[in-house]
Amino acid sequence: MAVTIKSAEDIERMRLAGRLAAEVLDYIEPFVQPGITTAELDRLCHNYMVDVQGTIPAPLNYAPPGYMPYPKSICASVNHQVCHGIPNDRALKKGDIVNLDITVIKDGYHGDTSRMFACGDTSILARRLCRITYESMWLGIRQVKPGTCLGDIGHAIQQHAERHGFSVVREFCGHGIGKKFHEEPQVLHYGRAGTGLELKAGMIFTIEPMINAGRSAISELPDGWTIITKDRSLSAQWEHTVLVTEDSFEVLTTSDKSPAPPDTITHV
Ligand code: MF3
Ligand code: CO
Ligand code: CO
């Protein structure tokens, strides 16, 4: 299957799905405090999606080939968990960092976005990792326009992460998205400038770098979903769903409270 070019109507519906996904993160932010469990965050988000928004939580029972059905409505990845953390009954502690990844389906279209949250005061390293990962995502997003290629996005992300001594997870990538949760193309978060698929107006895909404080190697937990860093170093991730416009990009997963893009990117 080739990369689909979205119609004007598809794009309008993806704008709505994207905003709704972001609004789940706006809603849950004040609850992310020491003492709450990720299962409770899952329950709150699930009810908000279903009862308030009238959206479907895409992760619930999602079962790509080779995977067991995902048992919860959100992903919650804490500290050295890289992605796909299954919400559970352990309470968050002061100093934890947690990625909450939300995918909603509205009128058959998917919106997919994640942010990092700090639980009370966190270490300087944790804060720096979250910030550099956020900047890396935005450096990738800012590459997006017709004529650039996927390698330019990956290169921008990898350069920024590595110049700060961090590493890029290779096994998971951004993805085309629309009526399907995961579709072509694969959007790698590393690579060589000037290589890979050329972007065209009307493509929609996610950019969602996973950046580790230590080495890039990962392991999978026996639950069949949760991914952790092999060296147990901290990991961070941010995700937006992005449209290629006629001359640049449009981020579809923004909302009233989504963090502003970085105005300066530090290189120290
Ligand atoms: N939201 C994740 C992504 O960004 C995918 C999660 S799959 C799930 O692609 F089943 F774990 F929810
Ligand atoms: Co995604
Ligand atoms: Co996601």
Coordinates of C-alpha atoms and ligand atoms in Angstrom, one line a residue:
M1 CA 0.0 0.0 0.0
A2 CA 1.3 3.4 -1.0
V3 CA 1.2 6.5 1.1
T4 CA -2.2 8.1 0.8
I5 CA -2.8 11.7 0.0
K6 CA -5.7 13.0 2.1
S7 CA -8.7 14.8 0.5
A8 CA -9.9 18.1 1.8
E9 CA -12.6 16.3 3.7
D10 CA -10.1 13.8 5.2
I11 CA -8.0 16.8 6.4
E12 CA -10.9 18.5 8.0
R13 CA -11.8 15.4 9.9
M14 CA -8.1 14.8 10.9
R15 CA -8.0 18.4 12.3
L16 CA -10.9 17.5 14.6
A17 CA -9.5 14.1 15.7
G18 CA -6.1 15.7 16.3
R19 CA -7.5 18.5 18.4
L20 CA -9.6 16.0 20.5
A21 CA -6.5 13.9 21.1
A22 CA -4.6 16.9 22.4
E23 CA -7.5 18.0 24.5
V24 CA -7.4 14.6 26.4
L25 CA -3.8 15.6 27.4
D26 CA -5.0 19.1 28.5
Y27 CA -7.7 17.4 30.6
I28 CA -5.4 14.9 32.3
E29 CA -2.4 17.2 33.0
P30 CA -3.6 18.4 36.5
F31 CA -4.1 14.8 37.6
V32 CA -0.5 13.8 37.0
Q33 CA 0.8 14.1 40.5
P34 CA 2.7 12.0 43.0
G35 CA 0.3 9.3 44.4
I36 CA -1.9 8.7 41.4
T37 CA -1.6 5.4 39.6
T38 CA -1.4 5.1 35.8
A39 CA -4.5 2.9 35.9
E40 CA -6.4 5.8 37.4
L41 CA -5.0 8.1 34.7
D42 CA -6.2 5.5 32.2
R43 CA -9.7 5.4 33.7
L44 CA -10.0 9.2 33.8
C45 CA -8.9 9.5 30.1
H46 CA -11.1 6.7 29.0
N47 CA -14.2 8.2 30.6
Y48 CA -13.3 11.7 29.2
M49 CA -12.9 10.2 25.6
V50 CA -16.0 8.1 25.7
D51 CA -18.4 10.2 27.8
V52 CA -17.3 13.8 27.2
Q53 CA -15.8 13.7 23.7
G54 CA -17.7 10.9 22.1
T55 CA -14.4 9.5 20.8
I56 CA -13.1 5.9 20.8
P57 CA -9.8 5.2 22.5
A58 CA -7.8 3.6 19.7
P59 CA -5.4 1.6 21.8
L60 CA -8.1 -0.4 23.6
N61 CA -8.0 -4.0 22.2
Y62 CA -5.7 -2.8 19.4
A63 CA -3.9 -5.9 18.1
P64 CA -1.4 -5.5 15.3
P65 CA 0.0 -8.7 13.8
G66 CA 2.1 -10.5 16.4
Y67 CA 0.7 -8.6 19.3
M68 CA -1.8 -9.5 22.0
P69 CA -4.7 -7.0 22.1
Y70 CA -3.7 -3.9 24.0
P71 CA -5.6 -4.0 27.3
K72 CA -6.0 -0.3 28.1
S73 CA -7.1 3.0 26.6
I74 CA -3.9 5.0 26.8
C75 CA -0.2 4.3 27.0
A76 CA 1.7 5.5 30.1
S77 CA 5.4 5.1 30.1
V78 CA 7.3 6.0 33.3
N79 CA 11.0 6.8 33.6
H80 CA 13.0 4.0 31.8
Q81 CA 9.9 2.9 30.0
V82 CA 10.3 3.9 26.4
C83 CA 6.7 3.5 25.0
H84 CA 3.6 1.4 25.1
G85 CA 3.6 1.2 29.0
I86 CA 0.5 -0.5 30.1
P87 CA -1.3 1.5 32.9
N88 CA -1.1 -0.3 36.3
D89 CA -1.7 0.1 40.0
R90 CA 1.6 1.5 41.0
A91 CA 1.5 5.1 42.2
L92 CA 3.6 7.7 40.6
K93 CA 6.4 9.1 42.8
K94 CA 7.8 12.6 43.1
G95 CA 10.5 12.9 40.5
D96 CA 9.0 10.5 38.0
I97 CA 8.7 11.5 34.4
V98 CA 5.8 10.0 32.4
N99 CA 4.8 9.9 28.8
L100 CA 1.0 9.8 28.2
D101 CA 0.2 8.8 24.6
I102 CA -3.4 9.4 23.5
T103 CA -5.0 8.1 20.2
V104 CA -8.6 8.9 19.6
I105 CA -10.9 7.9 16.8
K106 CA -13.5 10.4 15.8
D107 CA -15.9 9.8 12.8
G108 CA -13.5 7.0 11.7
Y109 CA -10.3 9.2 11.8
H110 CA -7.3 8.9 14.2
G111 CA -5.5 11.7 16.1
D112 CA -2.3 10.6 17.9
T113 CA -0.3 12.7 20.3
S114 CA 1.8 12.4 23.4
R115 CA 3.5 14.6 25.9
M116 CA 5.9 14.3 28.8
F117 CA 4.7 15.1 32.3
A118 CA 6.9 15.7 35.4
C119 CA 5.6 14.5 38.7
G120 CA 6.6 17.2 41.2
D121 CA 10.3 18.2 41.1
T122 CA 12.5 16.1 38.8
S123 CA 16.2 15.8 38.3
I124 CA 18.1 18.2 36.1
L125 CA 18.9 15.2 33.8
A126 CA 15.2 14.3 33.5
R127 CA 14.2 17.9 32.7
R128 CA 17.0 18.2 30.1
L129 CA 16.0 14.9 28.4
C130 CA 12.4 16.0 28.1
R131 CA 13.4 19.4 26.7
I132 CA 15.9 18.1 24.2
T133 CA 13.4 15.5 23.1
Y134 CA 10.7 18.2 22.6
E135 CA 13.2 20.3 20.6
S136 CA 14.1 17.3 18.5
M137 CA 10.5 16.6 17.7
W138 CA 10.1 20.2 16.6
L139 CA 13.3 20.3 14.6
G140 CA 11.8 17.3 12.7
I141 CA 8.4 19.0 12.3
R142 CA 10.1 22.1 10.9
Q143 CA 11.6 20.1 8.1
V144 CA 8.2 19.2 6.8
K145 CA 7.2 20.7 3.4
P146 CA 6.6 19.4 -0.1
G147 CA 10.0 18.4 -1.6
T148 CA 11.9 17.5 1.6
C149 CA 12.3 13.9 2.3
L150 CA 11.8 11.6 5.3
G151 CA 15.6 11.4 5.8
D152 CA 15.7 15.1 6.5
I153 CA 13.3 14.7 9.4
G154 CA 15.2 11.8 10.9
H155 CA 18.5 13.6 10.4
A156 CA 17.4 16.7 12.2
I157 CA 16.1 14.7 15.2
Q158 CA 19.1 12.5 15.5
Q159 CA 21.6 15.4 15.2
H160 CA 20.0 17.3 18.0
A161 CA 19.6 14.3 20.3
E162 CA 23.1 13.0 19.8
R163 CA 24.9 16.4 20.1
H164 CA 23.4 16.5 23.6
G165 CA 24.8 13.0 24.4
F166 CA 21.5 11.2 24.1
S167 CA 20.5 8.3 21.8
V168 CA 17.6 7.7 19.4
V169 CA 15.5 4.5 19.7
R170 CA 15.6 2.7 16.3
E171 CA 12.9 0.0 16.6
F172 CA 9.8 2.4 16.7
C173 CA 9.0 5.2 14.4
G174 CA 6.4 7.7 13.3
H175 CA 3.8 6.6 10.9
G176 CA 1.2 7.6 8.4
I177 CA -2.2 7.9 10.0
G178 CA -5.8 8.5 8.9
K179 CA -8.6 6.1 8.8
K180 CA -6.0 3.6 9.9
F181 CA -4.0 4.0 13.2
H182 CA -0.7 3.0 11.6
E183 CA -0.2 3.2 7.8
E184 CA 2.7 4.1 5.5
P185 CA 5.1 5.7 5.5
Q186 CA 7.4 4.8 8.4
V187 CA 8.9 8.0 9.7
L188 CA 12.3 7.1 11.2
H189 CA 13.8 9.4 13.9
Y190 CA 17.3 9.0 12.5
G191 CA 18.8 9.0 9.1
R192 CA 20.6 10.8 6.3
A193 CA 19.5 14.1 4.9
G194 CA 18.4 14.0 1.3
T195 CA 17.3 10.3 1.4
G196 CA 14.0 8.5 1.6
L197 CA 10.5 9.3 0.5
E198 CA 9.8 12.8 -0.8
L199 CA 7.0 14.6 1.0
K200 CA 3.9 15.7 -0.9
A201 CA 1.1 18.0 0.1
G202 CA -1.8 16.1 1.7
M203 CA 0.4 13.5 3.4
I204 CA -0.4 13.1 7.2
F205 CA 2.0 11.3 9.5
T206 CA 3.2 11.4 13.1
I207 CA 6.6 12.5 14.4
E208 CA 7.3 10.9 17.8
P209 CA 10.9 10.5 18.7
M210 CA 11.9 8.3 21.6
I211 CA 15.2 9.6 23.1
N212 CA 17.2 7.8 25.8
A213 CA 19.6 9.3 28.3
G214 CA 21.8 6.3 27.9
R215 CA 22.2 3.8 25.2
S216 CA 19.6 3.3 22.4
A217 CA 19.1 -0.5 23.0
I218 CA 15.6 -1.5 24.3
S219 CA 13.9 -4.6 25.7
E220 CA 10.3 -5.7 25.8
L221 CA 8.7 -6.8 29.0
P222 CA 6.8 -10.1 29.3
D223 CA 3.5 -8.3 29.1
G224 CA 4.2 -8.2 25.3
W225 CA 3.9 -4.4 25.1
T226 CA 5.9 -2.3 27.5
I227 CA 9.3 -1.3 26.0
I228 CA 12.1 -0.3 28.4
T229 CA 15.7 0.9 27.9
K230 CA 18.1 -2.1 28.2
D231 CA 20.4 -0.1 30.4
R232 CA 17.4 1.2 32.5
S233 CA 18.4 4.8 31.6
L234 CA 15.6 7.4 31.4
S235 CA 13.6 7.7 28.1
A236 CA 11.4 10.5 26.8
Q237 CA 9.0 10.9 23.9
W238 CA 6.8 13.6 22.4
E239 CA 4.4 13.1 19.5
H240 CA 2.4 15.2 17.1
T241 CA 0.4 14.4 14.0
V242 CA 1.5 16.6 11.1
L243 CA 0.0 17.5 7.7
V244 CA 2.1 18.4 4.8
T245 CA 0.6 21.6 3.4
E246 CA 1.2 23.3 0.0
D247 CA 4.2 25.1 1.2
S248 CA 5.0 23.9 4.8
F249 CA 3.3 22.0 7.6
E250 CA 0.3 22.1 9.9
V251 CA 0.4 20.4 13.3
L252 CA -3.0 18.8 13.8
T253 CA -2.6 17.8 17.4
T254 CA -2.7 21.2 19.0
S255 CA -5.1 22.5 21.6
D256 CA -5.5 25.5 24.0
K257 CA -3.0 24.1 26.5
S258 CA -0.5 22.3 24.2
P259 CA 3.0 23.5 24.9
A260 CA 4.3 26.3 22.6
P261 CA 6.9 25.3 20.0
P262 CA 10.4 26.1 21.3
D263 CA 11.4 29.6 20.1
T264 CA 15.1 29.0 20.6
I265 CA 16.8 25.7 20.3
T266 CA 19.9 25.5 22.5
H267 CA 23.0 23.8 21.2
V268 CA 24.8 23.6 24.5
Ligands
MF3_1 N1 0.1 5.7 20.2 C1 1.2 4.8 19.8 C2 1.8 5.4 18.6 O1 2.2 6.6 18.7 C3 0.8 3.4 19.5 C4 0.2 2.7 20.7 S1 -0.3 1.2 20.2 C5 -1.0 0.6 21.6 O2 2.0 4.9 17.5 F1 -1.7 -0.4 21.3 F2 -0.1 0.4 22.5 F3 -1.8 1.6 22.1
CO2 CO 1.9 7.4 16.8
CO3 CO 1.0 7.8 20.0

